[in-house]
PDB file of C-alpha atoms in Angstrom:
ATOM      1  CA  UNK A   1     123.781  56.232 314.234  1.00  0.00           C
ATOM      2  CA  UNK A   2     127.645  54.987 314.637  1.00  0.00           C
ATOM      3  CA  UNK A   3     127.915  51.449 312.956  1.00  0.00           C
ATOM      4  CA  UNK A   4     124.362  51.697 311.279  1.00  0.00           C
ATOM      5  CA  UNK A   5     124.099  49.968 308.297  1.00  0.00           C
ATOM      6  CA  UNK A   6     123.794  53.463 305.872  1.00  0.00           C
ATOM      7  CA  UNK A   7     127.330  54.426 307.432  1.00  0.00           C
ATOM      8  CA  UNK A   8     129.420  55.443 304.696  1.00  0.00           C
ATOM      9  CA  UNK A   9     126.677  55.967 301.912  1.00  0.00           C
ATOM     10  CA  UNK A  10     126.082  59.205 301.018  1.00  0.00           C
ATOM     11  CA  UNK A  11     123.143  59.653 298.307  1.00  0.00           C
ATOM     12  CA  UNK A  12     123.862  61.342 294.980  1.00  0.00           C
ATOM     13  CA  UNK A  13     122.482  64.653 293.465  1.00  0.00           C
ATOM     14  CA  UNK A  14     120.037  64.356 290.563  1.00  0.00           C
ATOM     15  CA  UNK A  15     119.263  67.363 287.612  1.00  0.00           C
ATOM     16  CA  UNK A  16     115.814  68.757 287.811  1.00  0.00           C
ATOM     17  CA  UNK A  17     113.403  67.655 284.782  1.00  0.00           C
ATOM     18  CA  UNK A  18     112.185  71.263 284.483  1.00  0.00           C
ATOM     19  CA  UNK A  19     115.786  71.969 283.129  1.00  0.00           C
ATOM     20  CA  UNK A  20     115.503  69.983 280.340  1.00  0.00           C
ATOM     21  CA  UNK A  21     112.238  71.696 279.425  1.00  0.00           C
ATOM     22  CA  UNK A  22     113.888  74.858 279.677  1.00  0.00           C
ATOM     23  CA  UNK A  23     116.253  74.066 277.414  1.00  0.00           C
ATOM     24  CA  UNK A  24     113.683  72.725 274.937  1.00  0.00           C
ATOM     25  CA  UNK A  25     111.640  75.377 274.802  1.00  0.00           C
ATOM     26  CA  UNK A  26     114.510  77.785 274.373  1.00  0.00           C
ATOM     27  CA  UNK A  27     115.448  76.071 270.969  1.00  0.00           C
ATOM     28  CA  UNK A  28     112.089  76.558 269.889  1.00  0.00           C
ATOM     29  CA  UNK A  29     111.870  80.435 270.428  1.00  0.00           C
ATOM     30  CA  UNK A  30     115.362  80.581 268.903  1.00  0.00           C
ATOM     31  CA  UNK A  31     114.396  78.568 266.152  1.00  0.00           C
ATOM     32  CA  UNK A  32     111.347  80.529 265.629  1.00  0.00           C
ATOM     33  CA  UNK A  33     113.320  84.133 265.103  1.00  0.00           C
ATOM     34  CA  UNK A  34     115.564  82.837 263.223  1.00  0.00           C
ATOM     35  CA  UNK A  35     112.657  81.510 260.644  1.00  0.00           C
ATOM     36  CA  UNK A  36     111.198  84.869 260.969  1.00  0.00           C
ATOM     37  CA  UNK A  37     114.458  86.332 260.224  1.00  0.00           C
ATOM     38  CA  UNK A  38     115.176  84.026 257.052  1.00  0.00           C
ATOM     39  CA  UNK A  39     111.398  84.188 255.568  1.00  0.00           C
ATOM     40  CA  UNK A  40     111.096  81.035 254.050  1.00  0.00           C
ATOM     41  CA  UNK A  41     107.275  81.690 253.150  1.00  0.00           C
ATOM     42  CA  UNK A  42     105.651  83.715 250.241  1.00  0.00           C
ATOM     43  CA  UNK A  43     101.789  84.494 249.637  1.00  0.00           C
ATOM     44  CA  UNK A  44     100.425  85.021 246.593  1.00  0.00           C
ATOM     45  CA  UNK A  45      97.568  87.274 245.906  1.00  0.00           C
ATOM     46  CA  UNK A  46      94.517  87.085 244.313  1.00  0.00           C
ATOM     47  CA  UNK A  47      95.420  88.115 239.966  1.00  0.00           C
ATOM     48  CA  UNK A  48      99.103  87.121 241.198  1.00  0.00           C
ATOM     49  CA  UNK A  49     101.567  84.512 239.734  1.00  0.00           C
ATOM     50  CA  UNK A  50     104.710  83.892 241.551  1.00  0.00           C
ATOM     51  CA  UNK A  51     107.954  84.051 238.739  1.00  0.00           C
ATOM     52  CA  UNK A  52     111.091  81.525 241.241  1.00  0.00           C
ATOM     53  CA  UNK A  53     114.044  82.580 240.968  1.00  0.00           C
ATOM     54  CA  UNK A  54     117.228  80.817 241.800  1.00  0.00           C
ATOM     55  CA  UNK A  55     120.424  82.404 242.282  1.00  0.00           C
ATOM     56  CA  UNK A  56     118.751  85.162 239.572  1.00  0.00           C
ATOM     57  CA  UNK A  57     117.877  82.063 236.776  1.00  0.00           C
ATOM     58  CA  UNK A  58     113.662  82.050 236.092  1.00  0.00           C
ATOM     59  CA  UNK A  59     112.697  78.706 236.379  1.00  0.00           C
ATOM     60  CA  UNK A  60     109.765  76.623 234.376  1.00  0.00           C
ATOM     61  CA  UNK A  61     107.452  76.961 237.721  1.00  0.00           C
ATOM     62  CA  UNK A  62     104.944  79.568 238.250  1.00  0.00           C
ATOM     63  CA  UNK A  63     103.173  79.821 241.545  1.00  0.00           C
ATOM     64  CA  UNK A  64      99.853  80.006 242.050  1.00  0.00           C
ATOM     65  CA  UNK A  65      97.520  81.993 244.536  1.00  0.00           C
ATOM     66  CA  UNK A  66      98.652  80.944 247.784  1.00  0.00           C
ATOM     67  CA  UNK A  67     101.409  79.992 250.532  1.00  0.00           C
ATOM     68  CA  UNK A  68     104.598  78.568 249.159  1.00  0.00           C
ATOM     69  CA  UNK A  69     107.773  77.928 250.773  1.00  0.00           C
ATOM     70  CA  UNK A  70     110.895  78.989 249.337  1.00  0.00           C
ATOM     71  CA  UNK A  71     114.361  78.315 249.753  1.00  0.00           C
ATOM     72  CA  UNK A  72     115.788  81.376 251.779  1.00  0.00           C
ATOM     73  CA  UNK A  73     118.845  83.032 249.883  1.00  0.00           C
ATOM     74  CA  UNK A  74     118.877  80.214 247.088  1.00  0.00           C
ATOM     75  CA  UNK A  75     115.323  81.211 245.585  1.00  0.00           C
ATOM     76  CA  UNK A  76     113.488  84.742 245.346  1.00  0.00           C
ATOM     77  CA  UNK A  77     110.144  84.714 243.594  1.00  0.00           C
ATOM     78  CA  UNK A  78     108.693  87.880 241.428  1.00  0.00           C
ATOM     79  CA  UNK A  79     105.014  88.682 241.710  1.00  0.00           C
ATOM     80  CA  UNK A  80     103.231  89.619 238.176  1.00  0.00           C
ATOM     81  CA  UNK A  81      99.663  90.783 237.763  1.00  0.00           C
ATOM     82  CA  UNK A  82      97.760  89.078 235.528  1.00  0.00           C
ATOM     83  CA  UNK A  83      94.485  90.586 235.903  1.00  0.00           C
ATOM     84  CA  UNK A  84      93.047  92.613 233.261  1.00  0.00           C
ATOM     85  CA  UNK A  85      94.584  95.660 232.661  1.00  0.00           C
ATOM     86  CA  UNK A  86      93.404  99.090 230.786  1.00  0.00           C
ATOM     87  CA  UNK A  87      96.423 100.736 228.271  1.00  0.00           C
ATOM     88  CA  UNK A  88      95.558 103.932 225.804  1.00  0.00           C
ATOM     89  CA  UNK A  89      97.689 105.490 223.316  1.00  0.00           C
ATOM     90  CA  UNK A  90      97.743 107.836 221.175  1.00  0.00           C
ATOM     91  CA  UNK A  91      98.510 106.547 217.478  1.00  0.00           C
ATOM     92  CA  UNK A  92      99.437 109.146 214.317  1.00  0.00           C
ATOM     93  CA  UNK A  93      98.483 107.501 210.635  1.00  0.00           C
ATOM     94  CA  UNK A  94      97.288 108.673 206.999  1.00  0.00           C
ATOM     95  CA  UNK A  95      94.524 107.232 205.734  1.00  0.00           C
ATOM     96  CA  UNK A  96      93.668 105.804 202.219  1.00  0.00           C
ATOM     97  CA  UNK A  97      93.536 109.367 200.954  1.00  0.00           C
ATOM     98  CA  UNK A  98      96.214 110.762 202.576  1.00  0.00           C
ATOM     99  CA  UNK A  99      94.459 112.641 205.352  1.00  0.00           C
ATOM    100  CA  UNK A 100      96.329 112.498 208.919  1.00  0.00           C
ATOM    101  CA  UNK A 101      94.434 110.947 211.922  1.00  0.00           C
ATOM    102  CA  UNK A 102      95.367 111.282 215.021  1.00  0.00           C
ATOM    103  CA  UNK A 103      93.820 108.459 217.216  1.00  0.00           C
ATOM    104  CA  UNK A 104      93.321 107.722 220.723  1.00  0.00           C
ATOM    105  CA  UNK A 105      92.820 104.009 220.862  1.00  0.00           C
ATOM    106  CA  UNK A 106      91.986 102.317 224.222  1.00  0.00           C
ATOM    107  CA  UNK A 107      92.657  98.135 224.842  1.00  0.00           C
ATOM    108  CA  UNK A 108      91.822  95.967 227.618  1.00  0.00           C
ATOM    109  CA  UNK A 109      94.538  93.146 228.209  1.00  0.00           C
ATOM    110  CA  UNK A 110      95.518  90.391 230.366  1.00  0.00           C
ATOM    111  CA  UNK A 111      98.853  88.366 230.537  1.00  0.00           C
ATOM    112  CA  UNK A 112      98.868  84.581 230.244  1.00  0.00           C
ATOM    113  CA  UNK A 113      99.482  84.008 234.042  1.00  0.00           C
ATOM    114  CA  UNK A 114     101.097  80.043 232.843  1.00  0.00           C
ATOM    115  CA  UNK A 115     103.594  82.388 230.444  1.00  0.00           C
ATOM    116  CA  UNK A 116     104.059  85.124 233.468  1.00  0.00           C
ATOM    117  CA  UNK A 117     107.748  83.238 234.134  1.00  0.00           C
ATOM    118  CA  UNK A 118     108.077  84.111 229.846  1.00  0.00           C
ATOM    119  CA  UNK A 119     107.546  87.140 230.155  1.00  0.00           C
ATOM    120  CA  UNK A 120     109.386  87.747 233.129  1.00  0.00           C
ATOM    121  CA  UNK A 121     112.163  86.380 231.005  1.00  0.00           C
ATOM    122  CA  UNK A 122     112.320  87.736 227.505  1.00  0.00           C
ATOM    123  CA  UNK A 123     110.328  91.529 228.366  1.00  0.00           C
ATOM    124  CA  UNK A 124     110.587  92.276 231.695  1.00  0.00           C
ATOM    125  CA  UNK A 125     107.872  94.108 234.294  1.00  0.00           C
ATOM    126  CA  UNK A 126     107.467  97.024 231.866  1.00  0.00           C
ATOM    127  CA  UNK A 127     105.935  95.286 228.683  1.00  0.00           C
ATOM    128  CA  UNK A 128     103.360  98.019 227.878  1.00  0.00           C
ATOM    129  CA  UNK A 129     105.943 100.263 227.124  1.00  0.00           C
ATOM    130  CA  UNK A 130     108.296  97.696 225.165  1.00  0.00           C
ATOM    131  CA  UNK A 131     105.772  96.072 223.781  1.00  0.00           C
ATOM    132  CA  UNK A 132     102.090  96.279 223.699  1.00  0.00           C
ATOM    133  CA  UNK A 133     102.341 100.765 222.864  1.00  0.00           C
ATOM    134  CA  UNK A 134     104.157  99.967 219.897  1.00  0.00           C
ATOM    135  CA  UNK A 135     101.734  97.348 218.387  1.00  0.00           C
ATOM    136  CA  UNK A 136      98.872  99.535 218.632  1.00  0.00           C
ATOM    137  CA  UNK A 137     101.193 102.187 216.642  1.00  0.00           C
ATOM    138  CA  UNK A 138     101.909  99.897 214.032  1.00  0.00           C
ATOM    139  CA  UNK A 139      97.975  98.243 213.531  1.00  0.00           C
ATOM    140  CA  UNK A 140      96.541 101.697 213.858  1.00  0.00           C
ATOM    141  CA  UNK A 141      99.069 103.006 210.543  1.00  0.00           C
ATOM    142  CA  UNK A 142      98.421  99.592 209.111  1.00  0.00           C
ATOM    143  CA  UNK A 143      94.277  99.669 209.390  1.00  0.00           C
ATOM    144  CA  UNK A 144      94.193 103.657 208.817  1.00  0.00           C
ATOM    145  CA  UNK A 145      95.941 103.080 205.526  1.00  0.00           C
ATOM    146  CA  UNK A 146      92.989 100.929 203.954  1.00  0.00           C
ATOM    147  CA  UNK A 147      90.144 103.399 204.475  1.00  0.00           C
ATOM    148  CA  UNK A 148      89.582 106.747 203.590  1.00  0.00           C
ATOM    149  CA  UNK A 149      89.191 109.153 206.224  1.00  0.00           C
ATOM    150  CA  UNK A 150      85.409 109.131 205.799  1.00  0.00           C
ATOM    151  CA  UNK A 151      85.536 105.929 205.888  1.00  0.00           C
ATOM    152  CA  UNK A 152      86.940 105.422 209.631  1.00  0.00           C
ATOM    153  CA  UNK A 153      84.196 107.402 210.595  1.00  0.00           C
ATOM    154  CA  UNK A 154      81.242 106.102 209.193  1.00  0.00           C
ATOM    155  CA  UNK A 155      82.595 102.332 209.312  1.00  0.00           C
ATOM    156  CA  UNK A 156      84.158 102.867 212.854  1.00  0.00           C
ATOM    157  CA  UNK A 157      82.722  99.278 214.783  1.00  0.00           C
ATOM    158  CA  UNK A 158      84.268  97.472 211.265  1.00  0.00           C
ATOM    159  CA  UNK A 159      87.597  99.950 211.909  1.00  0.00           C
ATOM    160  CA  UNK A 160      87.840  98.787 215.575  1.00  0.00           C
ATOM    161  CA  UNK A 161      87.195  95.003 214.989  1.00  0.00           C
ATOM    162  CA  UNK A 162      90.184  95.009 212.107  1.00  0.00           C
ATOM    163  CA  UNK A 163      92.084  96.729 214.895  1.00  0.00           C
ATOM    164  CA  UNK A 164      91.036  94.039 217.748  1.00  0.00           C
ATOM    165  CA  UNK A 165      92.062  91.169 215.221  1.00  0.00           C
ATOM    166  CA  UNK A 166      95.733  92.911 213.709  1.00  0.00           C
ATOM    167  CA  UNK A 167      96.673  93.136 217.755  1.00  0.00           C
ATOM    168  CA  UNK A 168      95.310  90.024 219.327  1.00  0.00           C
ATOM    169  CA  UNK A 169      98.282  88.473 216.234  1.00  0.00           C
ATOM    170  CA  UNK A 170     100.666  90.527 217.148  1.00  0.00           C
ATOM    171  CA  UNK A 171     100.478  90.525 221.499  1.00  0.00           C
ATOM    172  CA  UNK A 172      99.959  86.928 221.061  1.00  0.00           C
ATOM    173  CA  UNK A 173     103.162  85.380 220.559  1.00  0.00           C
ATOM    174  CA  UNK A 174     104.606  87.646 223.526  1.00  0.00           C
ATOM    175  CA  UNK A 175     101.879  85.581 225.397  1.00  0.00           C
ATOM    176  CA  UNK A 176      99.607  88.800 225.947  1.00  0.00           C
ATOM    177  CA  UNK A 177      96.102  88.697 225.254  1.00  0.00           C
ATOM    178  CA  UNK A 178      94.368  91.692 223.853  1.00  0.00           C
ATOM    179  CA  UNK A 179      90.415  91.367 225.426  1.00  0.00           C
ATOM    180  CA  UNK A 180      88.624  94.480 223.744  1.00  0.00           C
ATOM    181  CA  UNK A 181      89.823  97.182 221.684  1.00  0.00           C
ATOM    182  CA  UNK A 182      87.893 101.098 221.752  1.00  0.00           C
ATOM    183  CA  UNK A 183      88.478 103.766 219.475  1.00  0.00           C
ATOM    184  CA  UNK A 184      88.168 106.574 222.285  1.00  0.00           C
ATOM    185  CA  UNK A 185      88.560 109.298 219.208  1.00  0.00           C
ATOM    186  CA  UNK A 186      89.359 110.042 215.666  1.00  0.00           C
ATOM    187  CA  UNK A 187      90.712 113.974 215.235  1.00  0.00           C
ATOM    188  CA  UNK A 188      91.493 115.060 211.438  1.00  0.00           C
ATOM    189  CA  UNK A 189      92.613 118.509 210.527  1.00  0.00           C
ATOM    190  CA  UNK A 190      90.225 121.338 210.475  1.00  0.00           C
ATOM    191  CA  UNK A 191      90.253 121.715 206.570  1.00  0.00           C
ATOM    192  CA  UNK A 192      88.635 118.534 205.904  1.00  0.00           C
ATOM    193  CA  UNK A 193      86.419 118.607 209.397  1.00  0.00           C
ATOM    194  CA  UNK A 194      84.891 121.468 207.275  1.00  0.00           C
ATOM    195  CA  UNK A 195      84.864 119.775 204.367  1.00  0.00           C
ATOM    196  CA  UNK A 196      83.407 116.487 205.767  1.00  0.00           C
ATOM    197  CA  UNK A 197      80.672 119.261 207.043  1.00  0.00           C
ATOM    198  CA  UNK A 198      79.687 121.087 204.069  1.00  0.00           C
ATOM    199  CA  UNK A 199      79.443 117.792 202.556  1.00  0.00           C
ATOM    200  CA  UNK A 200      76.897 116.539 204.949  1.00  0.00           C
ATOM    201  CA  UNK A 201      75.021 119.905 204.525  1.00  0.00           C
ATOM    202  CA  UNK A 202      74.488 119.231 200.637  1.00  0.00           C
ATOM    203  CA  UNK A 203      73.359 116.134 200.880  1.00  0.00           C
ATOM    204  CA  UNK A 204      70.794 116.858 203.701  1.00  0.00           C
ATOM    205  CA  UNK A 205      69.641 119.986 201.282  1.00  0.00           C
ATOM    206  CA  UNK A 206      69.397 117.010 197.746  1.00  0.00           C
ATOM    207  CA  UNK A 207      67.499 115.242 200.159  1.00  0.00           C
ATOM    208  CA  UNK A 208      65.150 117.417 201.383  1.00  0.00           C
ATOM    209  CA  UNK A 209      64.854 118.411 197.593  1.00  0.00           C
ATOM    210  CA  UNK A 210      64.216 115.115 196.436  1.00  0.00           C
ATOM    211  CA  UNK A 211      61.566 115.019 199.054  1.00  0.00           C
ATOM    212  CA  UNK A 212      59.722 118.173 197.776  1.00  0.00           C
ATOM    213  CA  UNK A 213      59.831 116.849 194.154  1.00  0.00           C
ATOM    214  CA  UNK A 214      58.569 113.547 194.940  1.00  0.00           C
ATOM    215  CA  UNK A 215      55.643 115.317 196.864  1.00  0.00           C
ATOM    216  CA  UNK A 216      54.916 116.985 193.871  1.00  0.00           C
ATOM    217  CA  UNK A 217      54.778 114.787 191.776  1.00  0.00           C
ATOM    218  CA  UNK A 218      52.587 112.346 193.833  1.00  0.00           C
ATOM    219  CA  UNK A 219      50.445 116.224 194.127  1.00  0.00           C
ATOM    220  CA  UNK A 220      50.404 116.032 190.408  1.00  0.00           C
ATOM    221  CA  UNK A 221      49.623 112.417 190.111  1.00  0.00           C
ATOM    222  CA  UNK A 222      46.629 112.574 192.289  1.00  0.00           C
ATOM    223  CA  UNK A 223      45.111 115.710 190.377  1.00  0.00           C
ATOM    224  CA  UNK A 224      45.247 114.213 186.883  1.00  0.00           C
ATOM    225  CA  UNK A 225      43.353 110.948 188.695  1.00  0.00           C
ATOM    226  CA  UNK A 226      41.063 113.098 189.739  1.00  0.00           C
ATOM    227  CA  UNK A 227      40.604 115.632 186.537  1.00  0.00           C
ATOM    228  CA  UNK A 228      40.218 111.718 185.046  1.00  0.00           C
ATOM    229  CA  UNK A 229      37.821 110.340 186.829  1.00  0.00           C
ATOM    230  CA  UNK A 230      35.900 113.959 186.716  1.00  0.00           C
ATOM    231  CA  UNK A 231      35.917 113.161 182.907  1.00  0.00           C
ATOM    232  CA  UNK A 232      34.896 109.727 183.161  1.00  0.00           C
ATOM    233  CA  UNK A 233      32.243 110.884 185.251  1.00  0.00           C
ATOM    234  CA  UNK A 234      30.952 113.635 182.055  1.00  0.00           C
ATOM    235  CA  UNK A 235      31.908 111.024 179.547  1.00  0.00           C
ATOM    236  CA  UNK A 236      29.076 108.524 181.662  1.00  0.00           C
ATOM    237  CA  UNK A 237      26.274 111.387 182.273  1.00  0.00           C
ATOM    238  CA  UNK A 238      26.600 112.184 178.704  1.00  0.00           C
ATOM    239  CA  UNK A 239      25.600 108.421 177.404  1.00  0.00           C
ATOM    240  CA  UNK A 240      22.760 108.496 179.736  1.00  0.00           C
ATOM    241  CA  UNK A 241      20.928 111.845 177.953  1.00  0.00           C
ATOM    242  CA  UNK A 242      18.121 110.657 176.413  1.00  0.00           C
ATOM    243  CA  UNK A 243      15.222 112.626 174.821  1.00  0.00           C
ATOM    244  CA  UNK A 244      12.841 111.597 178.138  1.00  0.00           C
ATOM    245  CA  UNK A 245      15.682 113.338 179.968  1.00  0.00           C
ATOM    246  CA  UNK A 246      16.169 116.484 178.043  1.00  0.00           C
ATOM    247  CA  UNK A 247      11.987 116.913 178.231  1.00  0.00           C
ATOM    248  CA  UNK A 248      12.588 116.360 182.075  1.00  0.00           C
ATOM    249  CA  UNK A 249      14.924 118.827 182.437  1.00  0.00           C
ATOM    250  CA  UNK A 250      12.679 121.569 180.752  1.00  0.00           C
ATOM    251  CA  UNK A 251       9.821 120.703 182.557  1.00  0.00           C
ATOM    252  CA  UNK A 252      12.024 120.914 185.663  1.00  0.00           C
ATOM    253  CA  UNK A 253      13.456 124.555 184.437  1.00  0.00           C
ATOM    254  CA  UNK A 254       9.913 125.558 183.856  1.00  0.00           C
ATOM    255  CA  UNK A 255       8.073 124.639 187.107  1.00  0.00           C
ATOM    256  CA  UNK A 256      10.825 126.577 189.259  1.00  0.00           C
ATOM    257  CA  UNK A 257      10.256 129.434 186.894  1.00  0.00           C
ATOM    258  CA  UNK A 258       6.402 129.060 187.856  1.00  0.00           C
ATOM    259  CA  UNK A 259       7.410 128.819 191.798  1.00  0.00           C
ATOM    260  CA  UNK A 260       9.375 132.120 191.491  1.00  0.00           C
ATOM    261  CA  UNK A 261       6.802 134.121 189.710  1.00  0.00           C
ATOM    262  CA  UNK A 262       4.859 136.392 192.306  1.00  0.00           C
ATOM    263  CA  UNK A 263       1.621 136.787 189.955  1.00  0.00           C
ATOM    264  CA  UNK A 264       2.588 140.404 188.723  1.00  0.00           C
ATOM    265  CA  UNK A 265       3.334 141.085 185.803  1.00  0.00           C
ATOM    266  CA  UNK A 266       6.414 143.750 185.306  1.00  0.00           C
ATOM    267  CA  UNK A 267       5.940 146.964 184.417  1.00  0.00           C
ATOM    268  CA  UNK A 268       9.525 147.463 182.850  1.00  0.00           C
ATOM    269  CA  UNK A 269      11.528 144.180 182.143  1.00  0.00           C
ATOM    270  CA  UNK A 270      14.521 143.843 180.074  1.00  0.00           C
ATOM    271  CA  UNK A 271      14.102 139.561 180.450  1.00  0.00           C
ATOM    272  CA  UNK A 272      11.886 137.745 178.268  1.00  0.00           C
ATOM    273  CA  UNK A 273       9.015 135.877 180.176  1.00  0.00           C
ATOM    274  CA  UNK A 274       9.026 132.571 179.573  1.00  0.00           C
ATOM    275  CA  UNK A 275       6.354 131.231 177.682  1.00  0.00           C
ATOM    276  CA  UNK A 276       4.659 128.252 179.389  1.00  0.00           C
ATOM    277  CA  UNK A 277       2.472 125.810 177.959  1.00  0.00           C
ATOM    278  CA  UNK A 278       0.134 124.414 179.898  1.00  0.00           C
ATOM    279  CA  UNK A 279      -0.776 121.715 177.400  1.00  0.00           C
ATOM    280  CA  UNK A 280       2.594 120.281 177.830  1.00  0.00           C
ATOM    281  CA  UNK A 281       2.525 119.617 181.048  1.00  0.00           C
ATOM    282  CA  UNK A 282       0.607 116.473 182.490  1.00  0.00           C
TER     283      UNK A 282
END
């Protein structure tokens, strides 16, 4: 209306709120790609340590099993296993007596996952090859040469446990640790394979010998008991004769004689009749 009171006001234009909320949730999406895009996060598995890195130095921290945050492009972290692990060589040595034995030794082995950043450090990822292949070549020569060759077969769980111990001192100090040792196979050459067999062949034919003599002479031992105690036996009946006894034993010899005779008398003998007299006998 001309000359109302609201003449010459003229009401102002204010921003939406929704723009403002926009713009919020803009910054978040952006800020969300670019976190994807720099990575801050690394898991650890399960038998994992986590070796930080930064700018390439190892540092005294190990990570555990788990979600850690990192520092993108300052820090990179190296994942070692440190479950057990299975390693077999084959190891060349002469024994005591100068045989050669070629073995085929099998260890079970774990790093120490608080040393994993260590290791990392002074070996590398590859410290079978560098490290834990050439003990075993060095305690097999080192065992080998303190028994014969006969010996590391017929002592084989003490040959193993000498090998277990010489490793476990040697692994240690590059922070490995040596869990069982198996010696998969001893191989010699054939000339003493046939040796070691014709051995085994005599001594299962002195045995068997042995056996037989000892059975013979227990054989013997049992018949001169018994040709003794057959004595012993004569040697008794003998004390006991007495004249009663002898006069027994005719009178014995004679009544059969009676029993036997049919009545007739021969008419062609070539015997002698025995004479019986019938006052002798009550």
């Amino acid at each position: 209306m001309p000359g109302g009171i609201f003449d010459g006001f003229e009401p102002k234009m204010q921003k939406p709120v929704f723009k403002k909320s926009y713009l919020f949730v803009l910054l978040l999406i952006i800020g969300f790609f670019v976190l994807l895009a720099i990575n801050p996060f690394v898991t650890i598995g399960a038998g994992e340590r986590g070796v930080v890195l930064n700018f390439g130095a190892v540092q005294p921290l190990v990570l555990s099993e788990g979600i850690h945050i990192v520092i993108p492009v300052v820090q990179k972290v190296i994942k070692m296993d440190v479950k057990v692990h299975k390693a077999q060589t084959n190891a060349e040595a002469s024994s005591r007596d100068l045989q050669e034995v070629t073995t085929v030794i099998a260890i079970n082995y774990h790093i120490l996952p608080d040393k994993a950043n260590m290791i990392y450090q002074g070996i590398g990822m590859s410290y079978k090859e560098r490290v834990i292949d050439p003990a075993i070549q060095e305690v097999v020569k080192a065992v080998a040469a303190t028994y014969t060759a006969e010996e590391l077969i017929t002592k084989r769980p003490i040959v193993s446990t000498a090998m277990k111990d010489g490793l476990m001192q040697r692994l240690h100090k590059h922070f490995i640790i040596v869990d069982e040792v198996s010696i998969v196979n001893f191989a010699f050459s054939k000339l003493f394979m046939e040796a070691i067999e014709s051995k085994q062949t005599a001594e299962q034919l002195a045995l068997k010998a042995s056996r037989d003599l000892d059975r013979i002479k227990i054989e013997a031992e049992q018949k001169i008991t018994q040709a003794k105690a057959e004595a012993e036996a004569l040697r008794l009946q003998k004390e006991n004769i007495s004249p009663d006894l002898i006069k027994l034993r005719r009178i014995e010899a004679t009544m059969k004689a009676i029993d036997k005779w049919n009545g007739i008398m021969p008419k062609v003998t070539t015997q002698t009749m025995p004479f019986i007299d019938a006052t002798n006998i009550e």
